[in-house]
Coordinates of C-alpha atoms in Angstrom, one line a residue:
M1 CA 0.0 0.0 0.0
A2 CA 3.0 2.3 0.4
D3 CA 3.5 2.4 -3.4
A4 CA -0.1 3.5 -4.0
K5 CA -0.5 6.7 -6.0
V6 CA -3.4 9.1 -6.0
I7 CA -4.9 9.2 -9.4
P8 CA -6.5 12.6 -10.1
F9 CA -10.2 12.5 -10.9
D10 CA -9.6 14.4 -14.1
D11 CA -7.5 11.4 -15.3
D12 CA -10.3 9.1 -14.3
R13 CA -12.7 11.2 -16.3
S14 CA -10.6 11.1 -19.4
R15 CA -10.3 7.4 -19.1
S16 CA -14.0 6.7 -18.9
G17 CA -14.6 8.6 -22.1
S18 CA -17.3 11.1 -22.9
G19 CA -20.3 8.9 -22.4
S20 CA -21.6 10.8 -19.3
A21 CA -21.5 14.5 -19.2
S22 CA -22.7 14.8 -15.6
R23 CA -20.0 12.7 -14.0
P24 CA -17.2 15.2 -13.7
A25 CA -19.3 17.7 -11.7
R26 CA -20.6 15.0 -9.4
R27 CA -17.1 13.6 -8.7
R28 CA -15.5 16.9 -8.2
T29 CA -18.2 17.8 -5.7
G30 CA -17.5 14.6 -3.8
A31 CA -13.7 15.0 -3.9
G32 CA -13.5 18.3 -2.1
S33 CA -10.5 20.6 -2.8
G34 CA -7.8 18.1 -3.7
G35 CA -6.7 14.6 -4.1
G36 CA -3.4 14.5 -2.2
R37 CA -0.9 16.4 0.0
G38 CA 2.0 18.4 -1.2
D39 CA 4.6 15.8 -0.1
G40 CA 3.1 13.2 -2.4
S41 CA 1.6 11.0 0.4
T42 CA -1.8 9.7 0.2
A43 CA -4.4 11.9 1.9
P44 CA -7.5 10.3 3.5
V45 CA -10.7 11.1 1.6
S46 CA -13.8 11.7 3.6
A47 CA -17.3 12.4 2.4
L48 CA -18.9 15.8 2.7
P49 CA -21.9 16.0 5.0
G50 CA -24.8 14.5 3.2
G51 CA -22.6 13.2 0.3
R52 CA -20.9 9.9 -0.5
L53 CA -17.4 8.7 -1.2
P54 CA -16.4 8.8 -4.9
E55 CA -16.0 5.6 -6.7
S56 CA -12.5 4.1 -6.8
P57 CA -10.8 3.8 -10.2
S58 CA -11.0 0.0 -10.0
D59 CA -14.8 0.3 -10.2
G60 CA -14.3 0.8 -14.0
A61 CA -17.6 0.9 -15.9
E62 CA -19.6 0.4 -12.8
G63 CA -18.3 3.6 -11.3
A64 CA -19.0 5.5 -14.5
Q65 CA -22.7 4.8 -14.5
D66 CA -25.1 7.5 -15.5
P67 CA -27.0 9.0 -12.6
Q68 CA -30.2 7.8 -14.1
Q69 CA -29.0 4.2 -14.2
P70 CA -30.3 3.1 -10.8
Q71 CA -33.7 4.4 -11.6
E72 CA -33.8 2.5 -14.9
E73 CA -32.7 -0.7 -13.2
A74 CA -35.5 -0.2 -10.6
V75 CA -38.0 0.0 -13.4
G76 CA -36.8 -2.9 -15.5
G77 CA -35.5 -5.3 -12.9
V78 CA -36.0 -5.2 -9.2
G79 CA -38.6 -2.5 -9.5
A80 CA -40.9 -4.5 -11.8
P81 CA -43.3 -5.6 -9.0
A82 CA -43.5 -2.0 -7.9
D83 CA -44.4 -1.0 -11.4
A84 CA -47.1 -3.6 -11.6
G85 CA -48.4 -2.3 -8.3
G86 CA -48.3 1.2 -9.8
G87 CA -50.5 -0.2 -12.7
W88 CA -53.1 -1.3 -10.2
D89 CA -52.9 2.1 -8.5
R90 CA -53.5 3.8 -11.8
R91 CA -56.5 1.5 -12.5
I92 CA -58.0 2.2 -9.0
A93 CA -57.4 5.9 -9.5
G94 CA -59.0 5.9 -12.9
G95 CA -62.0 3.9 -11.6
L96 CA -62.5 6.4 -8.8
A97 CA -62.2 9.3 -11.2
F98 CA -64.8 7.6 -13.4
L99 CA -67.2 7.2 -10.5
R100 CA -66.7 10.8 -9.5
R101 CA -67.6 12.0 -13.0
R102 CA -70.7 9.8 -13.0
V103 CA -71.8 11.2 -9.7
T104 CA -71.1 14.8 -10.5
G105 CA -72.5 14.5 -14.1
D106 CA -69.2 15.6 -15.6
Y107 CA -69.4 13.5 -18.8
E108 CA -70.7 14.0 -22.3
V109 CA -73.3 12.3 -24.4
D110 CA -74.2 13.1 -28.0
E111 CA -77.6 14.0 -29.4
F112 CA -78.6 10.4 -29.5
G113 CA -77.6 9.7 -25.9
Y114 CA -74.4 7.9 -26.7
D115 CA -71.9 7.8 -23.8
K116 CA -68.5 7.0 -25.2
E117 CA -66.8 6.8 -21.8
L118 CA -69.3 4.5 -20.3
T119 CA -69.3 2.3 -23.4
D120 CA -65.6 1.9 -23.5
Q121 CA -64.9 1.4 -19.8
V122 CA -68.0 -0.5 -18.7
L123 CA -70.2 -2.0 -21.4
M124 CA -67.4 -3.1 -23.8
S125 CA -65.4 -4.5 -20.9
A126 CA -68.4 -6.6 -19.9
L127 CA -69.0 -7.9 -23.4
R128 CA -65.4 -8.5 -24.4
P129 CA -64.9 -11.8 -22.3
L130 CA -68.1 -13.1 -23.9
A131 CA -66.8 -12.5 -27.4
D132 CA -63.2 -13.5 -26.8
K133 CA -63.5 -16.4 -24.4
Y134 CA -67.0 -17.8 -24.6
F135 CA -67.9 -17.5 -28.3
R136 CA -64.3 -17.1 -29.5
V137 CA -65.3 -14.8 -32.3
E138 CA -63.1 -14.9 -35.3
V139 CA -63.2 -11.7 -37.5
K140 CA -62.4 -11.7 -41.2
G141 CA -62.3 -8.8 -43.7
I142 CA -62.1 -6.0 -41.1
E143 CA -60.1 -4.0 -43.7
N144 CA -63.3 -3.6 -45.7
I145 CA -64.6 -1.2 -43.1
P146 CA -63.2 2.3 -43.9
S147 CA -60.9 4.0 -41.4
D148 CA -62.9 7.2 -41.5
G149 CA -66.2 8.5 -42.8
G150 CA -69.6 6.9 -42.7
A151 CA -70.4 3.4 -43.7
L152 CA -73.5 1.1 -43.4
I153 CA -72.8 -2.5 -42.2
V154 CA -75.7 -4.8 -43.2
A155 CA -75.7 -8.2 -41.4
N156 CA -77.8 -11.3 -41.0
H157 CA -79.8 -11.6 -37.8
S158 CA -80.3 -14.8 -35.7
G159 CA -80.0 -16.4 -32.3
T160 CA -83.4 -15.9 -30.6
L161 CA -81.8 -13.2 -28.4
P162 CA -80.0 -10.4 -30.2
L163 CA -76.5 -11.2 -28.9
D164 CA -75.2 -11.1 -32.5
G165 CA -75.6 -7.3 -32.6
L166 CA -73.6 -6.9 -29.4
M167 CA -70.8 -9.3 -30.6
L168 CA -70.7 -7.4 -33.9
Q169 CA -70.2 -4.1 -32.0
V170 CA -67.3 -5.6 -30.0
A171 CA -65.8 -7.2 -33.2
V172 CA -65.7 -3.8 -35.0
H173 CA -64.2 -1.9 -32.1
D174 CA -61.6 -4.4 -31.0
N175 CA -60.3 -5.5 -34.5
H176 CA -60.4 -2.3 -36.5
P177 CA -57.1 -0.4 -36.5
A178 CA -59.0 2.8 -35.9
E179 CA -61.1 1.2 -33.1
R180 CA -64.3 2.5 -34.7
H181 CA -67.6 2.3 -32.8
L182 CA -70.6 0.6 -34.4
R183 CA -73.9 2.4 -33.9
L184 CA -76.7 -0.2 -34.3
L185 CA -80.2 0.5 -35.4
A186 CA -82.5 -1.3 -33.0
A187 CA -86.2 -2.2 -33.1
D188 CA -88.9 -0.3 -31.1
L189 CA -89.2 -3.0 -28.6
V190 CA -85.6 -2.4 -27.4
F191 CA -86.5 1.2 -26.4
H192 CA -89.7 0.1 -24.6
L193 CA -87.9 -2.3 -22.2
P194 CA -86.8 -0.9 -18.8
V195 CA -83.0 -0.8 -18.2
V196 CA -82.4 -2.1 -21.7
N197 CA -83.6 1.1 -23.1
E198 CA -81.1 3.2 -21.2
L199 CA -78.2 0.8 -21.8
A200 CA -79.0 0.8 -25.6
R201 CA -78.9 4.6 -25.8
K202 CA -75.7 4.8 -23.7
A203 CA -74.1 2.2 -26.0
G204 CA -74.8 4.3 -29.1
H205 CA -77.8 2.5 -30.5
T206 CA -80.8 4.3 -31.9
L207 CA -84.2 3.7 -33.3
A208 CA -84.2 2.0 -36.7
C209 CA -85.5 4.9 -38.7
A210 CA -84.2 6.5 -41.9
E211 CA -83.7 9.9 -40.3
D212 CA -81.5 8.7 -37.4
A213 CA -79.5 6.4 -39.7
Q214 CA -78.9 9.2 -42.3
R215 CA -77.9 11.7 -39.6
L216 CA -75.3 9.2 -38.2
L217 CA -73.9 8.4 -41.6
E218 CA -73.5 12.1 -42.4
L219 CA -71.7 12.6 -39.1
G220 CA -69.2 9.9 -40.3
E221 CA -70.3 7.1 -38.0
I222 CA -70.3 3.4 -38.7
V223 CA -73.9 2.3 -38.6
G224 CA -75.1 -1.3 -38.3
V225 CA -78.5 -2.6 -39.5
M226 CA -80.0 -6.1 -39.6
P227 CA -82.8 -5.9 -42.1
E228 CA -84.3 -9.3 -41.2
G229 CA -85.5 -7.9 -37.9
F230 CA -87.6 -10.3 -35.8
K231 CA -88.2 -12.5 -38.8
G232 CA -84.5 -13.5 -38.6
I233 CA -83.9 -13.6 -34.9
G234 CA -87.1 -15.6 -34.2
K235 CA -87.0 -18.1 -37.0
P236 CA -87.1 -21.8 -36.1
F237 CA -83.9 -23.8 -35.9
G238 CA -84.8 -25.7 -39.1
D239 CA -84.5 -22.5 -41.1
R240 CA -81.1 -21.5 -39.7
Y241 CA -78.8 -19.6 -42.0
K242 CA -81.6 -19.1 -44.5
L243 CA -82.0 -15.3 -44.9
Q244 CA -85.4 -13.9 -44.5
R245 CA -86.9 -11.0 -46.4
F246 CA -84.9 -7.8 -46.2
G247 CA -87.9 -5.5 -46.0
R248 CA -88.4 -2.8 -48.6
G249 CA -84.8 -1.7 -48.9
G250 CA -85.0 1.3 -46.7
F251 CA -81.3 0.9 -45.7
V252 CA -80.2 1.2 -49.3
S253 CA -82.1 4.4 -49.7
T254 CA -80.5 5.8 -46.6
A255 CA -77.0 4.9 -47.8
L256 CA -77.7 6.5 -51.2
R257 CA -78.8 9.7 -49.6
A258 CA -75.7 9.8 -47.4
G259 CA -73.3 8.6 -50.1
A260 CA -72.0 6.0 -47.7
P261 CA -70.7 2.5 -48.8
I262 CA -72.6 -0.6 -47.9
V263 CA -70.6 -3.3 -46.2
P264 CA -72.2 -6.8 -46.2
C265 CA -71.6 -8.8 -43.1
S266 CA -72.1 -12.6 -42.5
I267 CA -72.3 -14.0 -39.0
V268 CA -71.9 -17.8 -38.4
G269 CA -72.4 -19.3 -35.0
A270 CA -75.2 -17.3 -33.6
E271 CA -77.9 -19.6 -34.9
E272 CA -77.0 -22.4 -32.5
I273 CA -76.7 -20.5 -29.2
Y274 CA -80.5 -21.0 -28.5
P275 CA -81.9 -23.7 -30.9
M276 CA -85.5 -22.5 -31.2
I277 CA -87.7 -25.6 -31.6
G278 CA -91.1 -24.0 -30.8
N279 CA -92.9 -20.7 -30.3
A280 CA -95.5 -20.1 -27.6
K281 CA -97.5 -17.6 -29.5
T282 CA -100.3 -17.1 -26.9
L283 CA -97.8 -16.4 -24.2
A284 CA -95.9 -14.1 -26.6
R285 CA -99.1 -12.1 -27.2
L286 CA -99.8 -11.8 -23.5
L287 CA -96.3 -10.4 -22.8
G288 CA -96.3 -8.2 -25.9
F289 CA -93.3 -10.0 -27.5
P290 CA -93.1 -10.9 -31.2
Y291 CA -92.4 -14.5 -30.2
F292 CA -91.8 -16.6 -27.1
P293 CA -89.0 -19.2 -27.8
I294 CA -89.0 -22.8 -26.7
T295 CA -85.6 -24.4 -26.8
P296 CA -84.2 -27.7 -25.5
T297 CA -83.3 -26.0 -22.3
F298 CA -85.8 -23.1 -21.9
P299 CA -88.1 -22.9 -20.1
W300 CA -87.6 -26.4 -18.8
L301 CA -84.4 -25.5 -16.8
G302 CA -85.6 -22.1 -15.6
P303 CA -82.9 -19.4 -15.6
L304 CA -80.3 -21.9 -16.4
G305 CA -82.0 -22.5 -19.7
A306 CA -81.2 -18.9 -20.7
V307 CA -77.4 -19.6 -20.8
P308 CA -76.4 -19.6 -24.4
L309 CA -74.5 -22.6 -25.9
P310 CA -70.7 -21.8 -26.3
T311 CA -70.6 -22.0 -30.1
K312 CA -67.7 -20.9 -32.2
W313 CA -68.5 -17.7 -34.1
T314 CA -67.1 -16.3 -37.4
I315 CA -67.9 -12.7 -38.5
Q316 CA -66.8 -11.8 -42.0
F317 CA -67.1 -8.4 -43.6
G318 CA -67.5 -8.4 -47.4
E319 CA -66.2 -6.0 -50.0
P320 CA -68.0 -2.6 -49.7
I321 CA -70.6 -1.6 -52.3
P322 CA -70.1 2.1 -53.1
T323 CA -73.1 4.4 -53.4
D324 CA -71.4 7.8 -53.9
G325 CA -71.5 7.5 -57.7
Y326 CA -75.2 7.6 -58.0
P327 CA -77.1 10.9 -58.6
P328 CA -79.2 12.4 -55.7
E329 CA -82.5 11.2 -57.2
A330 CA -81.3 7.6 -57.2
A331 CA -82.6 7.3 -53.6
E332 CA -86.1 7.5 -55.0
D333 CA -85.7 4.9 -57.7
P334 CA -87.5 1.7 -56.5
M335 CA -85.9 -0.5 -59.1
L336 CA -82.4 0.6 -58.1
M337 CA -83.1 0.0 -54.4
F338 CA -84.5 -3.4 -55.2
N339 CA -81.4 -4.4 -57.2
L340 CA -79.0 -3.1 -54.6
T341 CA -80.9 -4.8 -51.8
D342 CA -80.9 -8.1 -53.7
Q343 CA -77.2 -7.7 -54.3
V344 CA -76.4 -7.2 -50.6
R345 CA -78.7 -10.1 -49.6
E346 CA -77.1 -12.5 -52.1
Q347 CA -73.6 -11.6 -51.1
I348 CA -74.4 -12.2 -47.4
Q349 CA -76.1 -15.6 -48.2
H350 CA -73.3 -16.8 -50.4
T351 CA -70.7 -15.9 -47.7
L352 CA -72.8 -17.8 -45.1
Y353 CA -72.8 -20.9 -47.1
K354 CA -69.1 -20.6 -47.7
L355 CA -68.3 -20.2 -44.0
L356 CA -70.6 -23.1 -43.1
V357 CA -68.7 -25.4 -45.5
Q358 CA -65.3 -24.2 -44.0
R359 CA -66.1 -24.7 -40.3
R360 CA -65.2 -28.0 -38.7
S361 CA -67.8 -28.0 -35.9
V362 CA -70.4 -25.9 -34.3
F363 CA -68.3 -25.6 -31.2
F364 CA -64.7 -25.6 -32.6

């Protein structure tokens, strides 16, 4: 130890290169006013109050770490559990903030009653496990939905209960690169039911009328319509995947007026969730329903019979049919509306048959 020399911190700085600009100031502060005595002997080095001893030259690269390095290590290594805890803290804080806005009324809805925040944070979060884990929805052709501007999605309707519309809403939002929201056109019955009425409005759905649909399309929204209506959703199991009549083509007229493309959509898997083998028409009239389904499990098993079967779903969006090339008076041409309606229907039916041939099983 008698042969040891004091190496000036400036030399150590030159040795460690120019990788850290803040090191010299830190080390000079820790070294005090000098590194040795006038006689050449080694002087003891003591830390300043509140400071720390400088690194020895033998520390090499470890002593030349950037001041931010310990913090980075805490985030990426030892601090990983703390970061995960921080994630839960942020979720709890976000949830409390959400509840506070609900209580104080500090949130926005559009002219149709659509509450985007409630839909994203509550309704979609509740429906997503059903789509991803239970029905295992596979989405095809999502690129056929435009990234901006209005578009009308026309889909088949089935399943006894309208779960296909909700799964379609989740599929569009979660699979589209722009995370677009689907605004469904619903039947009058939806807005006459307590609780369901409010939830439908909050989720962005509106009455199936030409005025509301055209307004949404002109605002650049993605609008969904299922022209079969109750004829499709309440058809017997023996008629599964056979499209019913598409009405008088009102959706085509709406798309023509707004100049929005029509995107055909085919849904496979929804027909089998509640196999409808009968219809209690008398009971349906008493309750004011269009039909009262009888399935292999309902009403025999009570509430348990209302649990849908875990079928495997496929939703495919076809190539859009443009409407912006037609003149304004085209929306009043009954022959044009009939031809476009038939074109959309045939495209959906053809895709349904193709998907049915491709699937291996109802459940896989």
